[in-house]
Short mmCIF file of C-alpha atoms in Angstrom, two decimals:
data_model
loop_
_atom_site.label_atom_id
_atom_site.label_comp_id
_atom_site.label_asym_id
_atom_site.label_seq_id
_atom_site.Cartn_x
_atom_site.Cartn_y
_atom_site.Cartn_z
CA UNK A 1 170.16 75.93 137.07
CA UNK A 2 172.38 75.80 134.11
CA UNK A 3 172.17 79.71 134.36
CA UNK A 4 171.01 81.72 136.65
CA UNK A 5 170.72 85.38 136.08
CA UNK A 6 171.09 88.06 139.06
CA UNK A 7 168.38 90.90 138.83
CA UNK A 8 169.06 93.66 140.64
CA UNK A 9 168.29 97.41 140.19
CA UNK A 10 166.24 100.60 141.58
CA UNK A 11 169.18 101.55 144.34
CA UNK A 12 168.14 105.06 144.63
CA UNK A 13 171.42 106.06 146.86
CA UNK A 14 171.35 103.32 149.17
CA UNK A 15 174.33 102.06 149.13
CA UNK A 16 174.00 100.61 152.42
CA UNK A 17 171.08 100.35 154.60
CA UNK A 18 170.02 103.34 156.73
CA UNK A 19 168.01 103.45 159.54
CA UNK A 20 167.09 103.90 163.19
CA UNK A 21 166.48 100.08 163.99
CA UNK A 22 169.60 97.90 163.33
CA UNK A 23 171.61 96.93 160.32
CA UNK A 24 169.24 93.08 161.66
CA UNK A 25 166.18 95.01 160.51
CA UNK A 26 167.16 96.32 157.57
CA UNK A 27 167.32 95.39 153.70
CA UNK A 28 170.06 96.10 151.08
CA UNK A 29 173.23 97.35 150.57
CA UNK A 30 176.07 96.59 148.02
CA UNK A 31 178.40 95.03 150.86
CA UNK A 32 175.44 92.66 151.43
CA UNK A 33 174.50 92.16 147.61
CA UNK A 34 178.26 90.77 146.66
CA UNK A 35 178.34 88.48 149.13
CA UNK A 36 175.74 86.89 147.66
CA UNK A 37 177.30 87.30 144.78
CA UNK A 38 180.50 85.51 146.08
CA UNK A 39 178.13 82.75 147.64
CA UNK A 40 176.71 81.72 144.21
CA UNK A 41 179.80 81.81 142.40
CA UNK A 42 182.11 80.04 144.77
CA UNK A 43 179.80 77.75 147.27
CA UNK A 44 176.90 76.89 144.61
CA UNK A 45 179.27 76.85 141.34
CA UNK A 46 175.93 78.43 139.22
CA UNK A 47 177.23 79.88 136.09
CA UNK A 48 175.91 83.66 136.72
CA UNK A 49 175.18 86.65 134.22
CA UNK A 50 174.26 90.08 136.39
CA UNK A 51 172.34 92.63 135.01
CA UNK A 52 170.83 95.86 136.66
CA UNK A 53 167.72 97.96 135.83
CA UNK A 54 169.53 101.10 136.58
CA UNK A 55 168.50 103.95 138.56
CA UNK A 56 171.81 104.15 141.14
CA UNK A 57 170.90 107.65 142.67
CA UNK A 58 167.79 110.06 143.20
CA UNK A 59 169.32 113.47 143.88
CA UNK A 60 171.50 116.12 142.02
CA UNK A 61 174.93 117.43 143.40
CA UNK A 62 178.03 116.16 144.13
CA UNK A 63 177.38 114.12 146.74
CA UNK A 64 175.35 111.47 144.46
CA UNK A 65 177.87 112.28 141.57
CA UNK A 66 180.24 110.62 144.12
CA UNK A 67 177.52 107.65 144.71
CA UNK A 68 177.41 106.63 140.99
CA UNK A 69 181.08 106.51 140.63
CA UNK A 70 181.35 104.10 143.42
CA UNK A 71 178.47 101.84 142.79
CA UNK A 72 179.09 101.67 139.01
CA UNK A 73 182.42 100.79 139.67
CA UNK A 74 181.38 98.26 142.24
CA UNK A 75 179.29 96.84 139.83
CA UNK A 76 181.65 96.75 137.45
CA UNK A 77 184.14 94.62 140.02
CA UNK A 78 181.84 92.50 140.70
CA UNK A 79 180.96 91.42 137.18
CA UNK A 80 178.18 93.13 136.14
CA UNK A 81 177.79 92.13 132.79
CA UNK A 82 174.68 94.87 131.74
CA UNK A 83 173.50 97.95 133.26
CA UNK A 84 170.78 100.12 132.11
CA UNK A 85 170.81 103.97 132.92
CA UNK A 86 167.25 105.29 134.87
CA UNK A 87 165.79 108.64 134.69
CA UNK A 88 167.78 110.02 137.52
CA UNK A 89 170.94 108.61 136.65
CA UNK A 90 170.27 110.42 133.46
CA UNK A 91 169.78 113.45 135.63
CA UNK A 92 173.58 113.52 136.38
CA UNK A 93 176.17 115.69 134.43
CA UNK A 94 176.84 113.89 130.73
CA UNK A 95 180.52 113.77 131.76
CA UNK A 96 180.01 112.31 134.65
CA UNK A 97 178.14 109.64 133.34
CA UNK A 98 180.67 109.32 130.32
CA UNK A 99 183.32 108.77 132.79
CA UNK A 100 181.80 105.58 134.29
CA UNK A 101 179.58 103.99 131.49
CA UNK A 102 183.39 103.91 129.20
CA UNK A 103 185.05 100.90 129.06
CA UNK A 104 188.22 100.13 127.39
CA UNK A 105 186.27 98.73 124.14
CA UNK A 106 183.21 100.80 123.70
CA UNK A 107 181.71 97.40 121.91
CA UNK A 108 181.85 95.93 125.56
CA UNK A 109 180.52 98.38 127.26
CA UNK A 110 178.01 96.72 129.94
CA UNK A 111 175.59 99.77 129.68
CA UNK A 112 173.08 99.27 126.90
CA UNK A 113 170.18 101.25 125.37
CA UNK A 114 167.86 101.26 122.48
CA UNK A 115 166.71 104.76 123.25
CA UNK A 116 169.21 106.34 125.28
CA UNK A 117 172.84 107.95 123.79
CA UNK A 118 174.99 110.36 126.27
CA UNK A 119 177.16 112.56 124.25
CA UNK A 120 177.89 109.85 121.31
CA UNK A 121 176.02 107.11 119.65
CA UNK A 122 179.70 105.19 119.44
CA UNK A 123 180.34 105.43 123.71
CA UNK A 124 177.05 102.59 124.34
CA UNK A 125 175.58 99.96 121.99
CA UNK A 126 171.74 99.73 121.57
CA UNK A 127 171.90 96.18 122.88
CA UNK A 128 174.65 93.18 123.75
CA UNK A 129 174.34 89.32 123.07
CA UNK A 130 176.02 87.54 126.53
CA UNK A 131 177.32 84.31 126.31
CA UNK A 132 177.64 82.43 129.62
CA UNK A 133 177.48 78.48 129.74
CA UNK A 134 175.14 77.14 126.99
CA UNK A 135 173.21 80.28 126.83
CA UNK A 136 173.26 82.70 124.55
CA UNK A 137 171.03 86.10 126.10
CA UNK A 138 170.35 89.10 123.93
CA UNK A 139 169.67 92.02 126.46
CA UNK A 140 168.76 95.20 125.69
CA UNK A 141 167.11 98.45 127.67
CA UNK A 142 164.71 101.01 127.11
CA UNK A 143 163.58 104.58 128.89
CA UNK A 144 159.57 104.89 129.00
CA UNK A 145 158.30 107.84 127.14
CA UNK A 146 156.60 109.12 130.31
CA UNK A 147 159.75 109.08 132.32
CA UNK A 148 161.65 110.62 130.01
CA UNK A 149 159.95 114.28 130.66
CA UNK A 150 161.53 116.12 132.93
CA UNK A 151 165.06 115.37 131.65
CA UNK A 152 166.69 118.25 129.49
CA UNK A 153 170.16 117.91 128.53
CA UNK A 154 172.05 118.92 125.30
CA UNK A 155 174.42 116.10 125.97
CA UNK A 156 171.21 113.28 126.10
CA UNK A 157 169.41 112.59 122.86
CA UNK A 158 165.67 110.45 124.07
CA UNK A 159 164.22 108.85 121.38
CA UNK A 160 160.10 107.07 121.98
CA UNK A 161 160.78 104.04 123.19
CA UNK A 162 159.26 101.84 121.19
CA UNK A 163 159.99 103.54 117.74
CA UNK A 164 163.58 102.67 119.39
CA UNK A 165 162.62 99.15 119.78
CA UNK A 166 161.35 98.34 116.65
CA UNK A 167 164.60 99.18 114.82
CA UNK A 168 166.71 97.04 117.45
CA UNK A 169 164.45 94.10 117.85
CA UNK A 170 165.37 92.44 114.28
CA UNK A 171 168.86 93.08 115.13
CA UNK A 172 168.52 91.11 118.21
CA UNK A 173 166.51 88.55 116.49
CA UNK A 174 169.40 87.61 113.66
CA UNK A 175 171.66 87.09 116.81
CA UNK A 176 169.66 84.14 116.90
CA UNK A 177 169.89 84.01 120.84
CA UNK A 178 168.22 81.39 123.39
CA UNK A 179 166.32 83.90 125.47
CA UNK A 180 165.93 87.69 124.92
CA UNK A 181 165.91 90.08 128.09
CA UNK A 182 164.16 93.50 128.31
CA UNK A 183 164.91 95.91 130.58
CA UNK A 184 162.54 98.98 131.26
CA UNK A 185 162.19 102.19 133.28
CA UNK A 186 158.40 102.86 132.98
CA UNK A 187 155.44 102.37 134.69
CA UNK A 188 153.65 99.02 134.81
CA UNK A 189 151.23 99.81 131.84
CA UNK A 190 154.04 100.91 129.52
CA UNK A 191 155.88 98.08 130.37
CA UNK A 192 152.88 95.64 129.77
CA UNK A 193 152.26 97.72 126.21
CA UNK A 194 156.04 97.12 125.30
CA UNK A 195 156.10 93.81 126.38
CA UNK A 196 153.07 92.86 124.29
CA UNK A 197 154.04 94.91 121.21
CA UNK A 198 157.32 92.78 121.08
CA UNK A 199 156.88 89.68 121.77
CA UNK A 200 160.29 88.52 121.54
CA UNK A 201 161.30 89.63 125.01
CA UNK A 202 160.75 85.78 127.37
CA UNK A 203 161.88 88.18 130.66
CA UNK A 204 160.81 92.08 130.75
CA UNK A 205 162.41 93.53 134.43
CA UNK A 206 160.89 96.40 134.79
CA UNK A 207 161.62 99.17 137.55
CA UNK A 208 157.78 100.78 137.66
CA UNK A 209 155.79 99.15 140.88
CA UNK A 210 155.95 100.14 144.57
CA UNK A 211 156.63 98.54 147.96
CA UNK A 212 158.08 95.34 147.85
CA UNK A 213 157.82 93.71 144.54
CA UNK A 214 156.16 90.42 144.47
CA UNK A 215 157.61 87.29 145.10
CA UNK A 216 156.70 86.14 141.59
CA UNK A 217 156.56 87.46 138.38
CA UNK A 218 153.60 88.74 136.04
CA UNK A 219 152.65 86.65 133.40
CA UNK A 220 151.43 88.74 130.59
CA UNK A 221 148.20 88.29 129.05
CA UNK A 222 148.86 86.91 125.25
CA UNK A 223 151.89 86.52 124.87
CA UNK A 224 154.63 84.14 126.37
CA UNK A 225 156.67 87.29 127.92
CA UNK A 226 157.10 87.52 131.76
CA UNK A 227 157.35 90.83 133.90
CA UNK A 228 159.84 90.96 136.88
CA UNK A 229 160.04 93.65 138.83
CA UNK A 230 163.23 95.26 141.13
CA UNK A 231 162.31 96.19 144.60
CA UNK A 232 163.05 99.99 146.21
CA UNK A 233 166.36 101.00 147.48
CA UNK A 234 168.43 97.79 146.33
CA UNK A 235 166.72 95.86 149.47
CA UNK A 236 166.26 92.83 146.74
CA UNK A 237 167.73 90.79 144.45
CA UNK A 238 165.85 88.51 141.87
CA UNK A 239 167.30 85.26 140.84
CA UNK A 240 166.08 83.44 137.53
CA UNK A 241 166.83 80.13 136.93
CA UNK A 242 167.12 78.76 133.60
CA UNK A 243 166.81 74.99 132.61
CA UNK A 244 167.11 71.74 130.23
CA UNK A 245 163.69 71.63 131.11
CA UNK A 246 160.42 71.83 128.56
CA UNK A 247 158.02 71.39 131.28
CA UNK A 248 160.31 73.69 133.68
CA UNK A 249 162.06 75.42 131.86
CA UNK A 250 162.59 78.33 133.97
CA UNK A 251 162.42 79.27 137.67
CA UNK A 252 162.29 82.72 140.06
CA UNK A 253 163.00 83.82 143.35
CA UNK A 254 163.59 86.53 145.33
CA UNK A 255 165.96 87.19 147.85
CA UNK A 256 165.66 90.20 150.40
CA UNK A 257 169.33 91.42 151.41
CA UNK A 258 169.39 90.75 154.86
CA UNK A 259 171.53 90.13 157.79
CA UNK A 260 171.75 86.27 156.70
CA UNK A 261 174.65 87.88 154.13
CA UNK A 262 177.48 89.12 156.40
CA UNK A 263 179.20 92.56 154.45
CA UNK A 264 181.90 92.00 151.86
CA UNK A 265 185.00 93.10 153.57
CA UNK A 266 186.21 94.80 150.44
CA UNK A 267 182.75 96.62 149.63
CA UNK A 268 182.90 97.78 153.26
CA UNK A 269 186.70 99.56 152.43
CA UNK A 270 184.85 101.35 149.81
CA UNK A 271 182.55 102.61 151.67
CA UNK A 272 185.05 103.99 154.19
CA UNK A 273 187.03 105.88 151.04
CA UNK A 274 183.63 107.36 150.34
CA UNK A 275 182.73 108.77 153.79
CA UNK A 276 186.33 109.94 153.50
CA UNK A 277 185.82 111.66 150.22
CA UNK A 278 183.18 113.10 151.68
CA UNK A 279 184.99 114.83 154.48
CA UNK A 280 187.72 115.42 152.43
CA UNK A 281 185.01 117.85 149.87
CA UNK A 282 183.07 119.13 153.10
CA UNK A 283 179.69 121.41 152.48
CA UNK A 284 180.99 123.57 150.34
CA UNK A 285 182.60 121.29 148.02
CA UNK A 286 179.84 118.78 147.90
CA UNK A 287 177.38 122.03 146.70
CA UNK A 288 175.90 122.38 150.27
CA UNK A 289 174.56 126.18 150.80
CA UNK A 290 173.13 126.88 154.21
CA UNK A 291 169.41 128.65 153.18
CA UNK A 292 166.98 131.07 155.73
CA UNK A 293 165.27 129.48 157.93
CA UNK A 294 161.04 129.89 156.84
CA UNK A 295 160.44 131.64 160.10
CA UNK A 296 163.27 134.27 160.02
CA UNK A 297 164.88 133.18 163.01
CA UNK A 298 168.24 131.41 164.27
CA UNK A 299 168.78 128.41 166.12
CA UNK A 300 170.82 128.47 169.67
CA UNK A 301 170.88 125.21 170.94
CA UNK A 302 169.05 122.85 173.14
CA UNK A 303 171.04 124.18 175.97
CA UNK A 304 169.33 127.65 175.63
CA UNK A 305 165.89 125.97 176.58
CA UNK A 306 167.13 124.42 180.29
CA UNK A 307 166.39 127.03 182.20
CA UNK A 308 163.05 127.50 181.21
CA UNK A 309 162.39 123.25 180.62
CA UNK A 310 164.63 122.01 182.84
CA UNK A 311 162.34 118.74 182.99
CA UNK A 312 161.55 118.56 179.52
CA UNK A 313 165.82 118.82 179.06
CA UNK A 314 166.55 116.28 181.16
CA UNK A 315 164.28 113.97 179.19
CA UNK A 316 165.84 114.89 176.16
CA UNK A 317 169.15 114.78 177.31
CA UNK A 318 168.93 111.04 178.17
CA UNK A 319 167.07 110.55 175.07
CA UNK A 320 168.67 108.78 171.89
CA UNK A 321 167.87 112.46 169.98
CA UNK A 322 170.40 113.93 172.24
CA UNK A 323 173.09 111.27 171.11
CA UNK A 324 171.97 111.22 167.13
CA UNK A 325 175.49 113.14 166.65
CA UNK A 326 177.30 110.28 168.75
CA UNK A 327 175.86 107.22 166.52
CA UNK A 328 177.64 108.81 163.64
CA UNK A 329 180.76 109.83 165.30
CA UNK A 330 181.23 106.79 166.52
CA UNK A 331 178.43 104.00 165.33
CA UNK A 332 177.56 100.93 167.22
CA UNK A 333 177.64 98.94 163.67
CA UNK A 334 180.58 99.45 160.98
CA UNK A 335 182.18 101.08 163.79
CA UNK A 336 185.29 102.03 161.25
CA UNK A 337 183.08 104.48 159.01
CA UNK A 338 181.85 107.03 161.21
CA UNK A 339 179.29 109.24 158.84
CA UNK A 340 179.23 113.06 160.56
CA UNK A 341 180.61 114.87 157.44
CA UNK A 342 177.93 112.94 155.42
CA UNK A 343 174.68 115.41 154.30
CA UNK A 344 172.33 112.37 154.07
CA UNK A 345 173.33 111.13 157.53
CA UNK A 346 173.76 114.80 159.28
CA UNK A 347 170.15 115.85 158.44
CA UNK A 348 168.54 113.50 161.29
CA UNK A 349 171.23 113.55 163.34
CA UNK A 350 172.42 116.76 163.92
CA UNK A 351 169.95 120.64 164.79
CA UNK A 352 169.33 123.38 162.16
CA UNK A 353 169.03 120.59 158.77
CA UNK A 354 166.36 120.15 156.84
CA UNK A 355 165.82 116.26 157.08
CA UNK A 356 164.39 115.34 153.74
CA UNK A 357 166.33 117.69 151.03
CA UNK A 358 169.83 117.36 153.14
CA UNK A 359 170.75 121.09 153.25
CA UNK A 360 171.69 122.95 156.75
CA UNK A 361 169.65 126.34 157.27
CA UNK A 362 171.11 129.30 158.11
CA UNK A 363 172.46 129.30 161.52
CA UNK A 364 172.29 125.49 161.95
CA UNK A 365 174.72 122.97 162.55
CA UNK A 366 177.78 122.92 160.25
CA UNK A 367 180.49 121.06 162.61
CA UNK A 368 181.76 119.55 165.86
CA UNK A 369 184.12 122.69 165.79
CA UNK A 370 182.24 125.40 164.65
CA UNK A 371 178.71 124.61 166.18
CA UNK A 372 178.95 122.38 169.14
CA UNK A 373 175.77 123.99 170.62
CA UNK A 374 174.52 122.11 167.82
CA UNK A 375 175.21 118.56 168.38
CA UNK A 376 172.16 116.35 168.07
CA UNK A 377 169.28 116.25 166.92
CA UNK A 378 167.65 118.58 169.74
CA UNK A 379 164.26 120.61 170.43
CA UNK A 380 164.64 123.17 167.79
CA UNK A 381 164.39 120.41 165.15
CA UNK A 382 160.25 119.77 166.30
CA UNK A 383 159.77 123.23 167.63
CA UNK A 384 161.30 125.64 165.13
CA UNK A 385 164.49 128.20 165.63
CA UNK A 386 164.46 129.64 168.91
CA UNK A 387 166.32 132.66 169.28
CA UNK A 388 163.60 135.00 168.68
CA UNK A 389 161.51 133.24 171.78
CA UNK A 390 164.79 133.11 173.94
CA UNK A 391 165.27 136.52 173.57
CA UNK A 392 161.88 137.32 174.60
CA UNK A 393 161.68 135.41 177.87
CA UNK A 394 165.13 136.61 179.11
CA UNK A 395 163.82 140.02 177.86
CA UNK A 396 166.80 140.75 175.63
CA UNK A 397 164.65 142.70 172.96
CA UNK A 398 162.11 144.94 173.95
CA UNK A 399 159.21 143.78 173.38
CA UNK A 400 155.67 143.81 175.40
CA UNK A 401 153.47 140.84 176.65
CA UNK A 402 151.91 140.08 173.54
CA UNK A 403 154.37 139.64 171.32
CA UNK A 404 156.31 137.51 174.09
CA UNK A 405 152.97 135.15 174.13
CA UNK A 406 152.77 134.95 170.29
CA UNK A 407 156.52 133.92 170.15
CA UNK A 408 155.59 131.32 172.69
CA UNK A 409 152.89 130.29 170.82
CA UNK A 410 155.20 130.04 167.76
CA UNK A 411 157.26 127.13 169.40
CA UNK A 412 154.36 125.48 170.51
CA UNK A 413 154.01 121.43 168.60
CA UNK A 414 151.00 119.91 169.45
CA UNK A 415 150.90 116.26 169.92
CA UNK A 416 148.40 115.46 167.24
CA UNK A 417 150.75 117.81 164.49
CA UNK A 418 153.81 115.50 166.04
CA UNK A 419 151.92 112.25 164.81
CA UNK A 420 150.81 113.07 161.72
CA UNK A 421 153.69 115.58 160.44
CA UNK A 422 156.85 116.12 162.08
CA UNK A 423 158.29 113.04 163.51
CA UNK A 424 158.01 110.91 160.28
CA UNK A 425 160.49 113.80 158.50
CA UNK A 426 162.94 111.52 160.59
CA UNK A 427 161.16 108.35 160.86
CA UNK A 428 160.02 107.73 157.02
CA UNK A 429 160.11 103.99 156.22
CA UNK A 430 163.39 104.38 154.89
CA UNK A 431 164.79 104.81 158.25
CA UNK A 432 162.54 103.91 160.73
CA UNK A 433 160.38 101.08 159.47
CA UNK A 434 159.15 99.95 162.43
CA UNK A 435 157.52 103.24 163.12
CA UNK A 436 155.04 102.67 160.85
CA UNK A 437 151.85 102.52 160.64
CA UNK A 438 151.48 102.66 164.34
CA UNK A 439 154.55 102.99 166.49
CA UNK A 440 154.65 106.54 167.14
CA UNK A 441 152.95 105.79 170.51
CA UNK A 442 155.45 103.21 171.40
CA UNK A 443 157.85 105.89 170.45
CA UNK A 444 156.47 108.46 171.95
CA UNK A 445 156.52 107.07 175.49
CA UNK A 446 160.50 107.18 175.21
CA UNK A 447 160.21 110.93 175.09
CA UNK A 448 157.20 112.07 176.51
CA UNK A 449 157.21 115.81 177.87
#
C-alpha cells in the first residue's frame, strides 16, 4: 500500500494476555502489538499512520490509573499518531488524564475530540490533519450520546455528538484532505446514524460490536462511508491499505495478536516496572480495602479441611488450584515478571478474593508473609469461608446437632451450581477460553471429588 493505517483500540486493561491456557492460545498484548509494529516499519518498509479508538482501561482505582499511564505512553513510543479517549478512560481522575493526553505543543497533541474537553478546550484539538507519504488524513473522534451517561465529572464538559460534528466537519473539509477518518465510541446504530448524517467520513472505526469483530468491514447503506470495528481486549489489530488504485482503491485486514509475533523486548521491561510499581504501592496504596465476607464468616485455609477430606485434599493438593499462587510467583512464561502483588492476577490465584471485582474479603489472603495458610486458590474459594463449619465439627463452639448439620449444609456446592455458576468466576473467556461452551467436564475430571 502506499499507506497503510494501523487500527487498533478497545484494550480494556489487557495489557498482556491473561489466561489459564498458554500465552500460544491467547490474543493481544502491547509487547505483541509493537512487534508488529516494528515488522511493518522495518521488514515491509509501508509508510504507517496509527490511530486508536480509545478505551485503555475498564475499572476505577489506582491500579488502572497506573495502566493508562503505561499504555498511553507506550503508545506514544511507538508512534501513535491519534488516540481517542472511551467512556472509561473518561472515568479516570481529570488530572490523571491531563497528565498523559499533554504533549509538549498542545496543537500536536495525538488525542483528538469533537465532543470531548478535560479541564481546557486549549489541552486537545477537536480534530488533526496527518500527513504521511502522499496522503493527507483528517481524523477526528467522537463520544456517542448514549455512552456518555453515566460519566459525571466537573473537570469533563460532553457535548451531543453530532451537534459536535457538525461544527467540526466544515473545518475538516477546508483542510481539503484525501480521506477523512471517524472514530466513535457508540453502539453500532449510532455509529451507522453518524456515519450517514456525515457523509464525509470514507472510514468510521467504531468500538460498539461484540466478540470478535468481523474480518471485513460494513459497508453502509447510501453512502460511500465504511464501518470498521476494534475487537475486545486489544486481541486485534486492523490494517487498511490505501492505493493508486480507482478500481482498488483501498484494502482491509485483520490481524489477531498471536504467538506468530514474539514480545517486544522493550514492551516486556515495561511491564516488569509495572508489576514492580505495583508491589512497590501494595493493597493499601493501590485503594485495595479487604470487605466482610456475605456469609459472616472467616476463611482458615485448605489445610483446616484434611482431617475431615483427607481424599478430597489430596486431590486438591496435586491439583493446578493448589499451585495458582506458584504460577505467579514464579510463571512458566515471562518468567522475569512474577505477578503475586498484582489485584487482577491475585483474585484467581490466591483464597479469600473476590475473582471478578479484584478486592480480598475480610480474613482472606493478603501475602506470602502474613497469610501463608492462604496460598492458592483452595476449597474455600467454591465452598465459602469455613471457620464457622470447622469450629463446629471439632466442637470448638457450643453448639447442638442441628446447627452443626446446617453449617455443613452451608459448605455444601453441588455439581450442577459448579457448572453453571462458580467455576466460570475463574474460567470466564477472558482467561480460560477453552472452557467454554463445554469444557467444564473435561475440566472437571482433573479434580473430581
Amino acid at each position: 500500500p502506499d499507506l497503510a493505517i494501523l487500527i487498533t483500540g478497545r484494550q480494556h486493561g489487557f495489557i498482556e494476555p491473561c489466561g489459564c491456557t498458554g500465552l500460544a492460545f491467547q490474543k493481544g498484548g502491547l509487547a505483541r502489538r509493537q512487534e508488529l509494529i516494528r515488522q511493518l516499519r522495518e521488514q515491509r518498509r509501508w509508510p504507517l499512520l496509527l490511530v486508536d479508538a480509545g478505551n485503555q482501561v475498564r475499572r476505577f482505582g489506582r491500579q488502572p490509573e497506573i495502566k493508562f499511564q503505561l499504555t498511553i505512553d507506550r503508545l506514544k513510543k511507538v508512534g501513535y499518531q491519534v488516540i481517542a479517549l472511551g467512556p472509561d478512560d473518561l472515568r479516570l481522575p481529570a488530572g490523571e488524564l491531563v497528565a498523559s493526553i499533554v504533549d509538549e505543543d498542545p496543537r500536536q497533541s495525538r488525542f483528538v475530540s469533537a465532543n470531548v474537553t478535560v479541564i481546557d478546550p486549549e489541552l486537545m484539538p477537536t480534530f488533526r490533519v496527518v500527513s504521511v507519504g502522499d496522503y493527507r488524513i483528517g481524523i477526528t473522534s467522537v463520544l456517542g450520546d448514549r455512552v456518555q451517561q453515566g460519566i459525571f465529572s466537573d473537570d469533563l464538559i460532553l457535548r451531543p455528538a453530532a451537534e459536535s460534528l457538525a461544527r467540526v466537519v466544515p473545518q475538516l473539509k477546508q483542510a481539503n484532505c484525501d480521506y477523512y477518518l471517524l472514530l466513535v465510541q457508540a453502539s453500532m446504530d449510532e455509529t451507522r446514524a453518524l456515519a450517514k448524517q456525515f457523509p464525509l467520513f470514507s472510514f468510521i472505526i467504531t468500538s460498539a460490536g461484540v466478540g470478535y469483530p468481523p474480518k471485513q468491514p460494513e459497508q453502509v447503506e447510501g453512502v460511500e462511508g465504511t464501518i470498521i470495528e476494534v475487537g475486545p481486549k486489544g486481541m486485534f489489530c486492523g490494517l487498511l491499505g490505501l492505493y493508486d488504485d480507482d478500481d482498488v482503491p483501498w484494502r482491509y485486514g485483520l490481524f489477531g495478536l498471536d504467538s506468530r509475533f514474539p514480545d517486544s523486548a522493550p514492551v516486556l521491561e515495561q511491564l516488569k516496572l509495572y508489576q514492580q510499581e505495583l508491589e512497590r504501592a501494595g493493597l493499601e496504596g493501590l485503594g485495595i480495602r479487604p470487605v466482610a465476607h456475605p456469609r459472616g464468616t472467616s476463611f482458615v485455609g485448605s489445610r483446616a479441611c484434611m482431617k475431615c477430606h483427607q481424599q478430597e485434599f489430596k486431590i486438591w493438593a496435586d491439583s493446578p488450584h493448589a499451585k495458582a499462587t506458584d504460577s505467579l510467583i514464579e510463571p512458566s512464561e515471562r518468567v522475569d515478571i512474577p505477578r503475586h502483588h498484582d489485584p487482577e492476577c491475585l483474585s484467581c490465584h490466591v483464597t479469600g478474593w473476590h475473582p471478578q471485582k479484584y478486592y480480598p474479603y475480610k480474613s482472606g489472603f493478603l501475602s506470602l508473609d502474613s497469610t501463608p495458610l492462604l496460598v492458592g486458590n483452595g476449597c474455600e474459594n467454591c465452598h465459602g469461608p469455613g471457620s464457622s463449619h470447622v469450629a463446629a465439627e471439632l466442637k470448638m463452639e457450643n453448639i447442638d446437632q442441628q446447627q452443626r448439620m446446617e453449617w455443613r449444609l452451608s459448605m455444601r456446592l453441588t455439581l450442577e451450581k459448579a457448572k453453571q455458576e462458580q467455576c466460570y468466576q475463574c474460567h470466564d473467556l477472558d482467561n480460560s477460553p477453552d472452557f467454554h461452551p463445554d469444557g467444564f467436564d473435561r475440566y472437571w475430571e482433573q479434580i473430581a471429588h
